[in-house]
Amino acid sequence: MASYSTNEFKGGLKIMLDGDPYTIVENEFVKPGKGQAFNRVRVRNLKTGRVVEKTFKSGDSVEAADVHDTEMQYLYNDGEEWHFMDPDSFEQMMADANAVAEAAKWIKEQDICKVTLWNGVPLSVEPPNFVTLEITETDPGLKGDTSGGGGKPATLETGAVVRVPLFVQTGELIKVDTRSGEYVSRAKDA
Amino acid sequence: MLARLRAYFDSSGVLEVDTPILSSAAATDPVLASLATRISGARGDGGLPFYMQTSPELAMKRLLAADVGSIYQICKVFRGQERGRLHHPEFSLLEWYRTGWDHHRLMDEVAEVVRAALDRPEMPAERLTYQELFQQALGVDPWRASADDLAAAALRAGIPDATRLELDKNGWLDLLLTQRLESRLGQDGMTFVYDYPSTQAALARVRDGQCPAAERFELYIRGVELANGFHELADPAEQRQRFQSDLERRRALGLEQPPVDNRFLAALEAGLPDCSGVALGIDRLLMIAVGADHIDAVLSFPVERA
């Protein structure tokens, strides 16, 4: 298995710690002029998303994590697993609820997602930054209301609930920013 | 800033010198990595490397042994495997030596030089010993504590992952110093830490006593280590012994065995006058002058774009 020396540490590097894959968020080199050098790093656990701080003796090496990102098309959910396809090789893969996590609220068939693979298995799924979804249920708005102020909850076709302006109605398509979970605008077509 | 520094030394009667960057010998200290280069036609037709200085210390001491008196130098030094917010493999040092002075008198002058360089004549300076620093902040005595005591102190201090690290006593001291103590030093001006454990003497003389202390000091401003000074070791036999133990530790760590500077040892044999010397990082001093967070902010072209 490949490994990285602390000299190669930098943001984004994928390493194995205690059996879990991590990505380096921040790496700081600290060294007293006449003493032992250390690397103080902040790392994110790619399975749990938790960020922790670790300290290494400079020069130590750490096992590399076989983690990489791919663009994959979401096909369908069979009730338990989410099925994705590599649009180039047409290879299909299944991701479980742990991997899909929050992305499940936003993705629908045909969407291109960023799937992070660990040892070839989906570890996490990131939805597109913006998705266009149909409102399946929301209270009727008041006449003459413009987009300012207030708002109301709206349930989308994927099950997600977002706050929308009062003038937006059931059956309309809206654009949502999946990073913040916020309504962006009405959309004409999917 | 360079003009202010030169003006200070010129008016104090300290002679500016210029020693070679390249040397046939290299630093033996296991924590320093020398860079090397080769010159066609020199040292066996390019067969043997020249090492780029990690500090001008040994060359300047050869001049001191030739009785030049107090001297200073502003020069570039090179250290491999050091890169980060406060580290760059090529950096500028101001190094000077005062003959007939001990490290306390030199600390007074370092404070004066920093005040002149930063144009802050009222900047306060405090002093505490290495032992006081550890006792006050962590409740451990760096002389009496074992490696296990220090590991326990690191855990209590909440250093992430302390249990996983394999360190010797000096390693634990360095860990505690860099991760928990340095950041609180020099927050209101200058803090000098002095009298280090004899295992961290480097090239300082060691004062015998119940707690043998290396007559060495470090200056911190806003948590940044800015200068390192010694009441210089002048005993050639002890110096040779320290080089040997450096090489043994290097061997144990699987590091390169660099050639020892025998010309420097010969100069000590001839007699080094009683003196104290200090090296001050000019790039870091500039960072403090302009309030920079990263050394790259005060470099014209960092090594990645050199």
Tab-separated table of C-alpha atoms in Angstrom:
chain	number	residue	atom	x	y	z
A	1	MET	CA	0.000	0.000	0.000
A	2	ALA	CA	1.273	3.448	-0.863
A	3	SER	CA	2.131	5.830	1.938
A	4	TYR	CA	2.777	9.523	2.377
A	5	SER	CA	5.512	11.179	4.417
A	6	THR	CA	4.510	14.184	6.507
A	7	ASN	CA	6.613	16.222	4.045
A	8	GLU	CA	3.938	15.524	1.432
A	9	PHE	CA	1.029	16.558	3.654
A	10	LYS	CA	-1.247	19.190	2.181
A	11	GLY	CA	-4.918	20.056	2.102
A	12	GLY	CA	-7.001	17.443	0.273
A	13	LEU	CA	-4.559	14.534	0.714
A	14	LYS	CA	-6.381	11.280	1.577
A	15	ILE	CA	-4.847	9.184	4.349
A	16	MET	CA	-5.775	6.200	6.537
A	17	LEU	CA	-5.947	6.664	10.320
A	18	ASP	CA	-7.127	3.956	12.707
A	19	GLY	CA	-8.731	2.079	9.820
A	20	ASP	CA	-10.802	4.985	8.525
A	21	PRO	CA	-10.199	7.161	5.472
A	22	TYR	CA	-9.514	10.842	6.216
A	23	THR	CA	-8.849	13.919	4.143
A	24	ILE	CA	-6.389	16.555	5.333
A	25	VAL	CA	-8.130	19.878	5.889
A	26	GLU	CA	-5.170	21.850	7.152
A	27	ASN	CA	-1.510	21.047	7.728
A	28	GLU	CA	0.805	23.117	9.881
A	29	PHE	CA	4.536	22.486	10.193
A	30	VAL	CA	5.888	23.394	13.637
A	31	LYS	CA	9.492	23.116	14.679
A	32	PRO	CA	11.583	24.658	17.389
A	33	GLY	CA	14.862	25.932	15.886
A	34	LYS	CA	16.889	23.323	17.768
A	35	GLY	CA	14.346	20.585	18.225
A	36	GLN	CA	11.936	17.976	16.978
A	37	ALA	CA	9.640	19.010	14.119
A	38	PHE	CA	5.925	18.162	14.140
A	39	ASN	CA	3.034	18.352	11.719
A	40	ARG	CA	-0.170	19.510	13.341
A	41	VAL	CA	-3.033	18.564	11.035
A	42	ARG	CA	-6.779	18.923	10.979
A	43	VAL	CA	-8.353	15.945	9.259
A	44	ARG	CA	-11.901	15.103	8.259
A	45	ASN	CA	-13.160	11.562	8.673
A	46	LEU	CA	-14.656	10.751	5.282
A	47	LYS	CA	-17.140	8.313	6.798
A	48	THR	CA	-18.525	10.503	9.563
A	49	GLY	CA	-17.576	13.995	8.364
A	50	ARG	CA	-16.111	14.761	11.785
A	51	VAL	CA	-13.039	17.013	11.871
A	52	VAL	CA	-10.349	16.196	14.432
A	53	GLU	CA	-6.828	17.393	15.157
A	54	LYS	CA	-3.837	15.054	15.003
A	55	THR	CA	-0.148	15.479	15.658
A	56	PHE	CA	2.635	13.686	13.785
A	57	LYS	CA	6.381	13.615	14.196
A	58	SER	CA	7.738	15.143	10.991
A	59	GLY	CA	9.237	12.484	8.775
A	60	ASP	CA	6.754	9.806	9.889
A	61	SER	CA	4.705	8.258	7.153
A	62	VAL	CA	1.040	7.406	6.948
A	63	GLU	CA	-0.779	4.924	4.764
A	64	ALA	CA	-2.472	6.496	1.763
A	65	ALA	CA	-6.231	6.027	1.464
A	66	ASP	CA	-7.460	4.733	-1.882
A	67	VAL	CA	-10.065	7.457	-2.154
A	68	HIS	CA	-11.046	9.343	-5.261
A	69	ASP	CA	-13.957	11.317	-6.609
A	70	THR	CA	-15.907	10.345	-9.731
A	71	GLU	CA	-18.852	11.852	-11.550
A	72	MET	CA	-21.685	9.339	-11.689
A	73	GLN	CA	-25.261	9.396	-12.849
A	74	TYR	CA	-27.957	8.490	-10.330
A	75	LEU	CA	-30.223	5.801	-11.809
A	76	TYR	CA	-32.767	4.650	-9.247
A	77	ASN	CA	-33.386	3.573	-5.665
A	78	ASP	CA	-34.493	-0.039	-5.159
A	79	GLY	CA	-35.813	0.677	-1.673
A	80	GLU	CA	-32.523	-0.075	0.059
A	81	GLU	CA	-29.675	0.918	-2.202
A	82	TRP	CA	-29.105	3.816	-4.536
A	83	HIS	CA	-27.837	2.774	-7.954
A	84	PHE	CA	-25.318	4.909	-9.846
A	85	MET	CA	-23.674	4.534	-13.236
A	86	ASP	CA	-20.339	5.729	-14.562
A	87	PRO	CA	-21.439	7.656	-17.708
A	88	ASP	CA	-18.217	6.715	-19.536
A	89	SER	CA	-17.809	3.017	-18.764
A	90	PHE	CA	-21.524	2.375	-17.998
A	91	GLU	CA	-20.329	0.471	-14.932
A	92	GLN	CA	-22.967	0.448	-12.219
A	93	MET	CA	-22.497	0.755	-8.470
A	94	MET	CA	-24.691	0.685	-5.398
A	95	ALA	CA	-24.441	3.126	-2.520
A	96	ASP	CA	-26.078	2.520	0.846
A	97	ALA	CA	-27.957	5.017	3.014
A	98	ASN	CA	-24.780	5.864	4.986
A	99	ALA	CA	-22.999	6.905	1.832
A	100	VAL	CA	-25.897	8.759	0.254
A	101	ALA	CA	-26.933	10.405	3.536
A	102	GLU	CA	-28.256	13.952	3.029
A	103	ALA	CA	-27.893	13.714	-0.738
A	104	ALA	CA	-30.984	11.477	-0.761
A	105	LYS	CA	-33.118	14.559	-0.131
A	106	TRP	CA	-32.024	16.223	-3.329
A	107	ILE	CA	-31.219	13.771	-6.074
A	108	LYS	CA	-33.546	12.370	-8.666
A	109	GLU	CA	-33.037	10.028	-11.557
A	110	GLN	CA	-30.536	11.185	-14.216
A	111	ASP	CA	-28.762	13.676	-11.901
A	112	ILE	CA	-24.974	13.714	-12.140
A	113	CYS	CA	-23.483	13.427	-8.632
A	114	LYS	CA	-19.968	13.461	-7.237
A	115	VAL	CA	-19.439	9.992	-5.788
A	116	THR	CA	-16.406	9.487	-3.560
A	117	LEU	CA	-15.067	5.939	-3.808
A	118	TRP	CA	-12.983	4.238	-1.121
A	119	ASN	CA	-11.354	1.015	-2.295
A	120	GLY	CA	-13.764	1.172	-5.207
A	121	VAL	CA	-16.898	1.371	-3.017
A	122	PRO	CA	-19.050	4.516	-2.728
A	123	LEU	CA	-18.197	6.272	0.520
A	124	SER	CA	-20.158	9.468	0.087
A	125	VAL	CA	-22.372	11.145	-2.461
A	126	GLU	CA	-22.535	14.837	-3.148
A	127	PRO	CA	-25.575	16.127	-5.042
A	128	PRO	CA	-25.234	18.761	-7.767
A	129	ASN	CA	-24.936	22.274	-6.240
A	130	PHE	CA	-28.251	23.238	-7.817
A	131	VAL	CA	-31.192	20.953	-8.477
A	132	THR	CA	-34.548	21.653	-10.093
A	133	LEU	CA	-37.447	19.896	-8.371
A	134	GLU	CA	-41.217	19.947	-8.503
A	135	ILE	CA	-43.289	21.123	-5.536
A	136	THR	CA	-45.680	18.344	-4.569
A	137	GLU	CA	-47.341	20.149	-1.707
A	138	THR	CA	-47.533	23.674	-0.326
A	139	ASP	CA	-50.224	25.948	1.092
A	140	PRO	CA	-51.893	28.226	-1.444
A	141	GLY	CA	-50.271	31.656	-1.327
A	142	LEU	CA	-51.945	35.012	-0.910
A	143	LYS	CA	-52.858	36.962	-4.028
A	144	GLY	CA	-50.587	39.815	-4.983
A	145	ASP	CA	-47.750	38.740	-2.771
A	146	THR	CA	-44.263	39.390	-4.137
A	147	SER	CA	-41.128	37.523	-3.267
A	148	GLY	CA	-40.261	39.708	-0.278
A	149	GLY	CA	-40.581	38.493	3.308
A	150	GLY	CA	-42.330	35.615	4.952
A	151	GLY	CA	-42.356	32.386	3.028
A	152	LYS	CA	-43.907	29.012	3.641
A	153	PRO	CA	-42.767	25.386	3.672
A	154	ALA	CA	-43.006	23.382	0.465
A	155	THR	CA	-42.540	19.641	0.062
A	156	LEU	CA	-40.629	18.623	-3.065
A	157	GLU	CA	-40.892	15.487	-5.197
A	158	THR	CA	-37.845	13.976	-3.441
A	159	GLY	CA	-39.382	14.505	-0.017
A	160	ALA	CA	-37.217	17.486	0.935
A	161	VAL	CA	-38.923	20.443	2.572
A	162	VAL	CA	-37.710	23.949	1.760
A	163	ARG	CA	-38.992	27.430	2.507
A	164	VAL	CA	-40.388	29.122	-0.589
A	165	PRO	CA	-41.961	32.549	-1.232
A	166	LEU	CA	-45.725	32.722	-0.808
A	167	PHE	CA	-46.409	33.120	-4.549
A	168	VAL	CA	-44.910	29.733	-5.475
A	169	GLN	CA	-47.524	27.035	-5.974
A	170	THR	CA	-47.883	23.261	-5.956
A	171	GLY	CA	-46.855	21.743	-9.291
A	172	GLU	CA	-44.242	24.426	-10.047
A	173	LEU	CA	-40.581	23.660	-10.608
A	174	ILE	CA	-38.087	25.440	-8.380
A	175	LYS	CA	-34.309	25.678	-8.265
A	176	VAL	CA	-32.689	24.856	-4.901
A	177	ASP	CA	-29.114	25.290	-3.667
A	178	THR	CA	-28.316	21.885	-2.107
A	179	ARG	CA	-25.375	23.260	-0.074
A	180	SER	CA	-27.583	25.606	1.941
A	181	GLY	CA	-30.931	23.879	1.322
A	182	GLU	CA	-32.394	27.202	0.212
A	183	TYR	CA	-34.808	28.167	-2.539
A	184	VAL	CA	-33.088	30.064	-5.351
A	185	SER	CA	-35.774	30.805	-7.950
A	186	ARG	CA	-38.665	29.417	-9.950
A	187	ALA	CA	-37.552	27.251	-12.857
A	188	LYS	CA	-39.326	27.037	-16.195
A	189	ASP	CA	-38.336	23.517	-17.111
A	190	ALA	CA	-36.506	20.681	-15.497
B	1	MET	CA	14.995	47.241	8.376
B	2	LEU	CA	18.396	46.028	7.142
B	3	ALA	CA	19.620	49.637	7.173
B	4	ARG	CA	18.446	50.070	10.778
B	5	LEU	CA	20.181	46.866	11.843
B	6	ARG	CA	23.439	47.870	10.169
B	7	ALA	CA	23.221	51.360	11.682
B	8	TYR	CA	22.828	49.822	15.147
B	9	PHE	CA	25.891	47.607	14.838
B	10	ASP	CA	28.017	50.199	13.102
B	11	SER	CA	27.371	52.642	15.946
B	12	SER	CA	28.124	49.907	18.527
B	13	GLY	CA	31.528	49.093	17.081
B	14	VAL	CA	30.586	45.588	15.906
B	15	LEU	CA	32.357	44.611	12.677
B	16	GLU	CA	30.303	43.305	9.733
B	17	VAL	CA	31.760	40.116	8.255
B	18	ASP	CA	30.957	37.874	5.303
B	19	THR	CA	31.704	34.134	5.507
B	20	PRO	CA	31.170	31.470	2.815
B	21	ILE	CA	27.750	29.940	2.260
B	22	LEU	CA	29.345	26.710	1.010
B	23	SER	CA	31.382	24.479	3.296
B	24	SER	CA	33.067	21.100	2.995
B	25	ALA	CA	31.496	20.247	6.374
B	26	ALA	CA	27.861	20.203	7.446
B	27	ALA	CA	25.742	20.593	10.546
B	28	THR	CA	25.765	17.410	12.652
B	29	ASP	CA	22.608	18.248	14.606
B	30	PRO	CA	20.049	15.527	13.754
B	31	VAL	CA	17.238	18.093	13.565
B	32	LEU	CA	18.973	20.032	10.802
B	33	ALA	CA	19.071	18.877	7.176
B	34	SER	CA	21.825	20.464	5.086
B	35	LEU	CA	21.396	21.035	1.370
B	36	ALA	CA	24.339	20.063	-0.810
B	37	THR	CA	25.705	21.061	-4.167
B	38	ARG	CA	28.648	20.013	-6.309
B	39	ILE	CA	31.269	22.119	-8.030
B	40	SER	CA	33.135	20.774	-11.020
B	41	GLY	CA	36.881	20.903	-10.464
B	42	ALA	CA	36.710	21.395	-6.712
B	43	ARG	CA	36.870	18.725	-3.981
B	44	GLY	CA	37.981	15.835	-6.172
B	45	ASP	CA	36.489	17.069	-9.433
B	46	GLY	CA	32.945	17.324	-8.202
B	47	GLY	CA	33.157	14.016	-6.388
B	48	LEU	CA	32.438	15.399	-2.930
B	49	PRO	CA	29.642	17.801	-2.172
B	50	PHE	CA	29.730	21.239	-0.682
B	51	TYR	CA	27.110	21.871	1.954
B	52	MET	CA	25.099	25.070	2.122
B	53	GLN	CA	25.265	26.564	5.590
B	54	THR	CA	22.385	25.984	7.998
B	55	SER	CA	23.886	28.880	9.982
B	56	PRO	CA	27.149	30.886	9.732
B	57	GLU	CA	28.011	29.917	13.313
B	58	LEU	CA	31.067	27.735	12.804
B	59	ALA	CA	32.698	30.041	10.238
B	60	MET	CA	32.098	33.077	12.441
B	61	LYS	CA	33.631	31.280	15.408
B	62	ARG	CA	36.725	30.588	13.322
B	63	LEU	CA	36.995	34.358	12.871
B	64	LEU	CA	36.442	34.913	16.605
B	65	ALA	CA	39.252	32.446	17.351
B	66	ALA	CA	41.458	34.625	15.122
B	67	ASP	CA	40.727	37.507	17.529
B	68	VAL	CA	38.646	39.771	15.296
B	69	GLY	CA	36.532	40.901	18.281
B	70	SER	CA	32.755	41.337	18.197
B	71	ILE	CA	31.266	40.635	14.760
B	72	TYR	CA	27.910	40.457	12.971
B	73	GLN	CA	26.643	39.091	9.687
B	74	ILE	CA	23.438	39.266	7.671
B	75	CYS	CA	23.231	36.261	5.377
B	76	LYS	CA	21.098	33.592	3.740
B	77	VAL	CA	20.999	30.148	5.312
B	78	PHE	CA	19.440	26.922	4.026
B	79	ARG	CA	17.607	24.096	5.721
B	80	GLY	CA	16.038	21.146	3.965
B	81	GLN	CA	12.666	19.672	4.954
B	82	GLU	CA	11.464	22.883	6.580
B	83	ARG	CA	8.428	24.467	5.000
B	84	GLY	CA	5.365	25.984	6.623
B	85	ARG	CA	3.805	29.140	7.935
B	86	LEU	CA	7.024	30.102	9.724
B	87	HIS	CA	9.520	28.062	7.700
B	88	HIS	CA	11.108	28.467	4.301
B	89	PRO	CA	14.103	26.400	3.134
B	90	GLU	CA	16.071	29.567	2.320
B	91	PHE	CA	15.893	32.343	4.894
B	92	SER	CA	17.802	35.330	6.232
B	93	LEU	CA	19.661	35.395	9.514
B	94	LEU	CA	21.211	38.178	11.487
B	95	GLU	CA	23.916	36.538	13.569
B	96	TRP	CA	26.247	38.315	15.948
B	97	TYR	CA	28.838	37.599	18.629
B	98	ARG	CA	29.951	39.684	21.575
B	99	THR	CA	33.305	38.818	23.092
B	100	GLY	CA	33.524	38.907	26.887
B	101	TRP	CA	29.731	38.834	27.307
B	102	ASP	CA	27.521	36.186	28.912
B	103	HIS	CA	24.052	35.284	27.617
B	104	HIS	CA	22.271	37.680	29.995
B	105	ARG	CA	24.153	40.700	28.724
B	106	LEU	CA	23.484	39.579	25.165
B	107	MET	CA	19.731	39.248	25.908
B	108	ASP	CA	19.777	42.935	26.912
B	109	GLU	CA	21.289	43.801	23.563
B	110	VAL	CA	18.906	41.553	21.572
B	111	ALA	CA	16.030	43.524	23.123
B	112	GLU	CA	17.728	46.787	22.071
B	113	VAL	CA	18.281	45.517	18.519
B	114	VAL	CA	14.637	44.427	18.183
B	115	ARG	CA	13.426	47.782	19.520
B	116	ALA	CA	15.637	49.576	16.986
B	117	ALA	CA	14.585	47.316	14.099
B	118	LEU	CA	10.866	47.622	14.842
B	119	ASP	CA	11.200	51.298	15.808
B	120	ARG	CA	9.438	50.558	19.099
B	121	PRO	CA	11.761	52.082	21.727
B	122	GLU	CA	9.347	51.315	24.584
B	123	MET	CA	8.738	47.648	23.746
B	124	PRO	CA	8.866	45.701	27.053
B	125	ALA	CA	10.967	42.558	27.536
B	126	GLU	CA	10.542	39.843	30.171
B	127	ARG	CA	12.640	36.824	31.058
B	128	LEU	CA	11.852	33.436	32.491
B	129	THR	CA	13.761	30.205	32.687
B	130	TYR	CA	12.812	27.106	30.745
B	131	GLN	CA	12.111	25.451	34.096
B	132	GLU	CA	9.794	28.278	35.252
B	133	LEU	CA	7.943	28.180	31.946
B	134	PHE	CA	7.131	24.462	32.285
B	135	GLN	CA	6.382	24.628	35.996
B	136	GLN	CA	4.075	27.631	35.768
B	137	ALA	CA	2.136	26.501	32.729
B	138	LEU	CA	2.059	22.717	33.099
B	139	GLY	CA	3.167	21.968	36.646
B	140	VAL	CA	6.042	19.760	35.509
B	141	ASP	CA	9.732	20.193	36.177
B	142	PRO	CA	11.581	19.590	32.912
B	143	TRP	CA	14.672	18.461	34.836
B	144	ARG	CA	13.010	15.891	37.097
B	145	ALA	CA	10.168	14.685	34.874
B	146	SER	CA	10.609	11.412	32.989
B	147	ALA	CA	9.476	10.866	29.403
B	148	ASP	CA	6.358	9.159	30.839
B	149	ASP	CA	5.601	12.140	33.118
B	150	LEU	CA	5.836	14.439	30.104
B	151	ALA	CA	3.623	12.158	28.020
B	152	ALA	CA	1.037	12.313	30.812
B	153	ALA	CA	1.345	16.117	30.883
B	154	ALA	CA	0.746	16.180	27.120
B	155	LEU	CA	-2.428	14.132	27.575
B	156	ARG	CA	-3.620	16.413	30.400
B	157	ALA	CA	-2.890	19.424	28.197
B	158	GLY	CA	-5.199	17.908	25.573
B	159	ILE	CA	-2.653	17.450	22.818
B	160	PRO	CA	-4.548	15.428	20.230
B	161	ASP	CA	-3.242	11.966	19.792
B	162	ALA	CA	-0.453	12.251	22.374
B	163	THR	CA	-0.694	8.558	23.216
B	164	ARG	CA	0.104	7.500	19.661
B	165	LEU	CA	3.406	9.380	19.464
B	166	GLU	CA	6.693	7.671	20.166
B	167	LEU	CA	9.031	10.303	21.542
B	168	ASP	CA	12.051	10.512	23.799
B	169	LYS	CA	12.214	13.018	26.648
B	170	ASN	CA	13.451	15.833	24.431
B	171	GLY	CA	10.723	15.025	21.914
B	172	TRP	CA	8.032	15.365	24.593
B	173	LEU	CA	9.554	18.645	25.796
B	174	ASP	CA	9.529	19.952	22.212
B	175	LEU	CA	5.956	18.759	21.724
B	176	LEU	CA	4.736	20.562	24.852
B	177	LEU	CA	6.748	23.658	23.982
B	178	THR	CA	5.477	23.949	20.415
B	179	GLN	CA	1.878	22.836	20.978
B	180	ARG	CA	1.053	24.385	24.320
B	181	LEU	CA	3.617	26.920	25.505
B	182	GLU	CA	4.994	28.952	22.601
B	183	SER	CA	1.698	30.582	21.694
B	184	ARG	CA	1.494	32.335	25.075
B	185	LEU	CA	5.018	33.787	24.899
B	186	GLY	CA	5.715	37.391	23.921
B	187	GLN	CA	2.085	38.481	23.784
B	188	ASP	CA	2.858	41.828	25.460
B	189	GLY	CA	6.290	42.443	24.011
B	190	MET	CA	9.365	40.242	24.091
B	191	THR	CA	9.737	37.077	26.168
B	192	PHE	CA	13.169	35.545	26.642
B	193	VAL	CA	13.274	31.920	27.758
B	194	TYR	CA	16.717	30.968	29.094
B	195	ASP	CA	18.731	28.183	30.748
B	196	TYR	CA	17.734	25.062	28.823
B	197	PRO	CA	18.130	21.390	29.789
B	198	SER	CA	21.660	20.191	29.084
B	199	THR	CA	20.232	17.724	26.542
B	200	GLN	CA	19.176	20.761	24.475
B	201	ALA	CA	22.449	22.640	24.779
B	202	ALA	CA	23.294	22.603	21.038
B	203	LEU	CA	26.459	24.753	21.047
B	204	ALA	CA	25.934	26.445	24.430
B	205	ARG	CA	28.132	25.919	27.458
B	206	VAL	CA	26.554	23.963	30.301
B	207	ARG	CA	26.696	25.371	33.838
B	208	ASP	CA	27.279	22.651	36.422
B	209	GLY	CA	25.038	22.446	39.440
B	210	GLN	CA	22.077	20.595	40.880
B	211	CYS	CA	20.122	21.238	37.702
B	212	PRO	CA	22.822	21.596	35.049
B	213	ALA	CA	21.609	24.292	32.672
B	214	ALA	CA	22.706	25.065	29.150
B	215	GLU	CA	23.378	28.799	28.930
B	216	ARG	CA	21.107	29.217	25.979
B	217	PHE	CA	18.142	31.513	25.326
B	218	GLU	CA	15.306	31.953	22.857
B	219	LEU	CA	13.351	35.110	22.106
B	220	TYR	CA	9.605	34.969	21.385
B	221	ILE	CA	7.326	37.699	20.116
B	222	ARG	CA	3.626	36.958	19.665
B	223	GLY	CA	4.293	33.255	19.985
B	224	VAL	CA	6.920	33.243	17.233
B	225	GLU	CA	10.420	32.000	17.967
B	226	LEU	CA	12.606	34.816	16.717
B	227	ALA	CA	16.132	34.283	18.005
B	228	ASN	CA	18.335	31.651	19.606
B	229	GLY	CA	21.463	32.539	21.531
B	230	PHE	CA	24.254	30.838	23.458
B	231	HIS	CA	26.950	31.599	25.932
B	232	GLU	CA	29.277	29.804	23.559
B	233	LEU	CA	30.903	26.482	24.322
B	234	ALA	CA	34.660	26.966	23.965
B	235	ASP	CA	35.951	23.581	25.179
B	236	PRO	CA	37.217	21.659	22.127
B	237	ALA	CA	37.045	18.246	23.815
B	238	GLU	CA	33.414	18.720	24.812
B	239	GLN	CA	32.576	20.113	21.367
B	240	ARG	CA	34.124	17.067	19.690
B	241	GLN	CA	32.141	14.844	22.062
B	242	ARG	CA	28.877	16.630	21.122
B	243	PHE	CA	29.588	16.207	17.415
B	244	GLN	CA	30.204	12.500	18.037
B	245	SER	CA	26.961	12.034	19.951
B	246	ASP	CA	25.100	13.951	17.200
B	247	LEU	CA	26.511	11.508	14.669
B	248	GLU	CA	25.534	8.530	16.827
B	249	ARG	CA	21.978	9.792	17.134
B	250	ARG	CA	21.931	10.377	13.377
B	251	ARG	CA	23.072	6.812	12.814
B	252	ALA	CA	20.340	5.507	15.128
B	253	LEU	CA	17.758	7.518	13.181
B	254	GLY	CA	19.088	6.319	9.829
B	255	LEU	CA	20.161	9.830	8.813
B	256	GLU	CA	23.104	10.874	6.662
B	257	GLN	CA	26.523	11.105	8.361
B	258	PRO	CA	27.839	14.515	7.358
B	259	PRO	CA	31.526	15.427	7.517
B	260	VAL	CA	32.436	17.101	10.814
B	261	ASP	CA	33.976	20.571	10.621
B	262	ASN	CA	37.548	19.830	11.691
B	263	ARG	CA	38.722	23.332	10.841
B	264	PHE	CA	36.241	24.669	13.371
B	265	LEU	CA	37.472	22.173	15.974
B	266	ALA	CA	41.056	23.291	15.230
B	267	ALA	CA	39.977	26.891	15.840
B	268	LEU	CA	38.560	25.883	19.244
B	269	GLU	CA	41.866	24.151	20.030
B	270	ALA	CA	43.648	27.399	19.205
B	271	GLY	CA	41.276	29.162	21.594
B	272	LEU	CA	37.833	30.726	21.269
B	273	PRO	CA	37.526	33.871	23.397
B	274	ASP	CA	34.754	33.884	25.993
B	275	CYS	CA	31.754	35.123	24.034
B	276	SER	CA	28.014	34.945	23.501
B	277	GLY	CA	26.293	34.783	20.150
B	278	VAL	CA	22.775	34.884	18.791
B	279	ALA	CA	20.979	34.233	15.499
B	280	LEU	CA	17.830	36.202	14.722
B	281	GLY	CA	15.425	35.356	11.901
B	282	ILE	CA	15.042	38.469	9.770
B	283	ASP	CA	12.057	37.148	7.802
B	284	ARG	CA	10.152	36.515	11.039
B	285	LEU	CA	11.137	39.932	12.372
B	286	LEU	CA	9.690	41.411	9.171
B	287	MET	CA	6.523	39.361	9.678
B	288	ILE	CA	6.144	40.948	13.115
B	289	ALA	CA	6.917	44.426	11.757
B	290	VAL	CA	4.158	44.216	9.134
B	291	GLY	CA	1.753	41.929	11.025
B	292	ALA	CA	2.042	39.068	8.502
B	293	ASP	CA	0.683	35.606	9.339
B	294	HIS	CA	2.716	33.651	6.804
B	295	ILE	CA	6.391	33.891	5.917
B	296	ASP	CA	5.474	33.974	2.214
B	297	ALA	CA	4.076	37.485	2.775
B	298	VAL	CA	7.583	38.837	3.414
B	299	LEU	CA	9.440	36.870	0.702
B	300	SER	CA	9.830	38.252	-2.805
B	301	PHE	CA	9.407	34.820	-4.407
B	302	PRO	CA	8.666	31.761	-2.222
B	303	VAL	CA	10.485	28.560	-3.191
B	304	GLU	CA	7.464	27.220	-5.081
B	305	ARG	CA	7.812	30.181	-7.468
B	306	ALA	CA	11.593	30.652	-7.261
